[in-house]
Structure formats: C-alpha cells, structure tokens
Amino acid sequence: MKETAETSQKVITRFLFHRLMENGKWIFYSGLCVLIAAGVQVYTSTMVKKFFDEALVPRDWDKVLWFCGALVVLFFVDGASDFLHRFFIRIAMEKTVRKLRDDLFKKFLVLSTNQTASLSSGQAVNSFTADIQVLGVGTHITADLLRE
C-alpha cells in the first residue's frame, strides 16, 4: 500500500510539473525576480556594513546622506522585485488552474451515462474540486521554493 501511495504521488507530481511548465515563461520571469531580490538583500547587508564603517563612525554626513538614499533605492528595488515575483507566479498558477479546470470539465462532459449515474453529483464535484485544490497547493509550494 505504501508503494501505491508513493507511485501515485510521483504521478501527481509529474502531472503538476507538466501543467506548470506549460506556463514556463511566467515561472522564468518569477525566478528572475527572485534572483534580483536575493541579490538586493545580499548587497543591502554589505551596504549597511559600509554605512557604519565609512559614513556613520567617521561622521561623514555627505556619505551618510548618500548611503541613506542608496538604501532607500535598494529597499524599493527589493519590494518591486518581490511584488513582480508574486505577480508572475500568480499568473502561472491561475493559467494552470484554469487549463486544468477546462480539461476536467471537458472530460466530465464526455463520460458515459453509466459512469455519471454511478457517481453522485457531490462526489463528482468533490473529485474535481480536490484536483484543483491539489494543483493550487502545488503551485504555492513551487512559489515558496522559488522564493527561498
């Protein structure tokens, strides 16, 4: 039974991966924004060290003003890249879920009457909803992995 669960998990993971890769352009853009945000965060920490060592301790007020302006710009770039990352990953997620929903309903419409009669409407809706929710969770996990 454990092998069946692992096998089905691998199948679902592969299925979700292929669905997400249909929107690879948006995931790529999201990844670029994550790299920009990571670079800004690393550079911000080195900038703060320089701020204390070169401007604040020697009391060079021109450098203090320059570093403050540079830090404001870095915070703005970090916020903008984080926003764009979330925006692009949301586009990929919404398009993937929309495509999956369309495919599921197309398959549901061509089922034979014997198959549809054996399922209650609640079971069918529950099955479709669960598949869509699993895909949504998968895209959120992918977004979190990209962000980390």
Short mmCIF file of N, CA, C and O in Angstrom, two decimals, residues 30-31 34-35 37-38 41 82 85-86 89 139-148:
data_model
loop_
_atom_site.label_atom_id
_atom_site.label_comp_id
_atom_site.label_asym_id
_atom_site.label_seq_id
_atom_site.Cartn_x
_atom_site.Cartn_y
_atom_site.Cartn_z
N SER A 30 9.36 34.93 -12.91
CA SER A 30 9.29 34.93 -11.45
C SER A 30 10.64 34.56 -10.85
O SER A 30 11.08 35.17 -9.86
N GLY A 31 11.31 33.58 -11.45
CA GLY A 31 12.64 33.19 -10.97
C GLY A 31 13.65 34.32 -11.09
O GLY A 31 14.49 34.51 -10.21
N VAL A 34 13.10 36.66 -8.30
CA VAL A 34 13.62 36.10 -7.04
C VAL A 34 15.13 36.29 -6.97
O VAL A 34 15.67 36.65 -5.91
N LEU A 35 15.83 36.07 -8.09
CA LEU A 35 17.28 36.27 -8.09
C LEU A 35 17.64 37.74 -7.84
O LEU A 35 18.59 38.03 -7.12
N ALA A 37 15.82 39.89 -6.14
CA ALA A 37 15.53 40.15 -4.72
C ALA A 37 16.63 39.58 -3.83
O ALA A 37 17.04 40.22 -2.86
N ALA A 38 17.11 38.38 -4.15
CA ALA A 38 18.17 37.78 -3.34
C ALA A 38 19.46 38.60 -3.45
O ALA A 38 20.15 38.84 -2.44
N GLN A 41 19.10 41.76 -1.37
CA GLN A 41 19.21 41.50 0.06
C GLN A 41 20.66 41.28 0.49
O GLN A 41 21.08 41.77 1.54
N ASP A 82 9.96 41.67 -5.35
CA ASP A 82 9.10 40.74 -4.62
C ASP A 82 7.67 40.80 -5.15
O ASP A 82 7.02 39.77 -5.34
N HIS A 85 7.63 39.07 -8.53
CA HIS A 85 7.72 37.62 -8.34
C HIS A 85 6.35 37.04 -8.02
O HIS A 85 5.90 36.07 -8.63
N ARG A 86 5.67 37.64 -7.06
CA ARG A 86 4.34 37.14 -6.68
C ARG A 86 3.33 37.32 -7.82
O ARG A 86 2.47 36.46 -8.03
N ILE A 89 4.17 34.56 -10.56
CA ILE A 89 3.84 33.20 -10.12
C ILE A 89 2.33 33.05 -10.02
O ILE A 89 1.77 31.98 -10.27
N THR A 139 1.27 24.69 -6.77
CA THR A 139 1.85 25.93 -7.28
C THR A 139 2.32 26.83 -6.15
O THR A 139 3.34 27.52 -6.29
N HIS A 140 1.61 26.82 -5.01
CA HIS A 140 2.08 27.61 -3.86
C HIS A 140 3.40 27.06 -3.34
O HIS A 140 4.30 27.82 -2.98
N ILE A 141 3.53 25.74 -3.31
CA ILE A 141 4.79 25.13 -2.85
C ILE A 141 5.91 25.49 -3.83
O ILE A 141 7.03 25.82 -3.41
N THR A 142 5.63 25.45 -5.12
CA THR A 142 6.63 25.83 -6.11
C THR A 142 7.04 27.29 -5.94
O THR A 142 8.22 27.63 -6.01
N ALA A 143 6.07 28.14 -5.68
CA ALA A 143 6.37 29.56 -5.46
C ALA A 143 7.24 29.74 -4.22
O ALA A 143 8.20 30.52 -4.22
N ASP A 144 6.93 29.02 -3.16
CA ASP A 144 7.74 29.11 -1.93
C ASP A 144 9.15 28.61 -2.17
O ASP A 144 10.12 29.20 -1.66
N LEU A 145 9.30 27.53 -2.94
CA LEU A 145 10.64 27.04 -3.26
C LEU A 145 11.43 28.04 -4.06
O LEU A 145 12.62 28.25 -3.81
N LEU A 146 10.80 28.68 -5.03
CA LEU A 146 11.48 29.71 -5.81
C LEU A 146 11.87 30.89 -4.93
O LEU A 146 12.96 31.45 -5.07
N ARG A 147 10.98 31.27 -4.02
CA ARG A 147 11.25 32.40 -3.15
C ARG A 147 12.40 32.11 -2.21
O ARG A 147 13.21 32.97 -1.90
N GLU A 148 12.49 30.88 -1.70
CA GLU A 148 13.56 30.52 -0.76
C GLU A 148 14.86 30.37 -1.53
O GLU A 148 15.91 30.60 -1.10
#
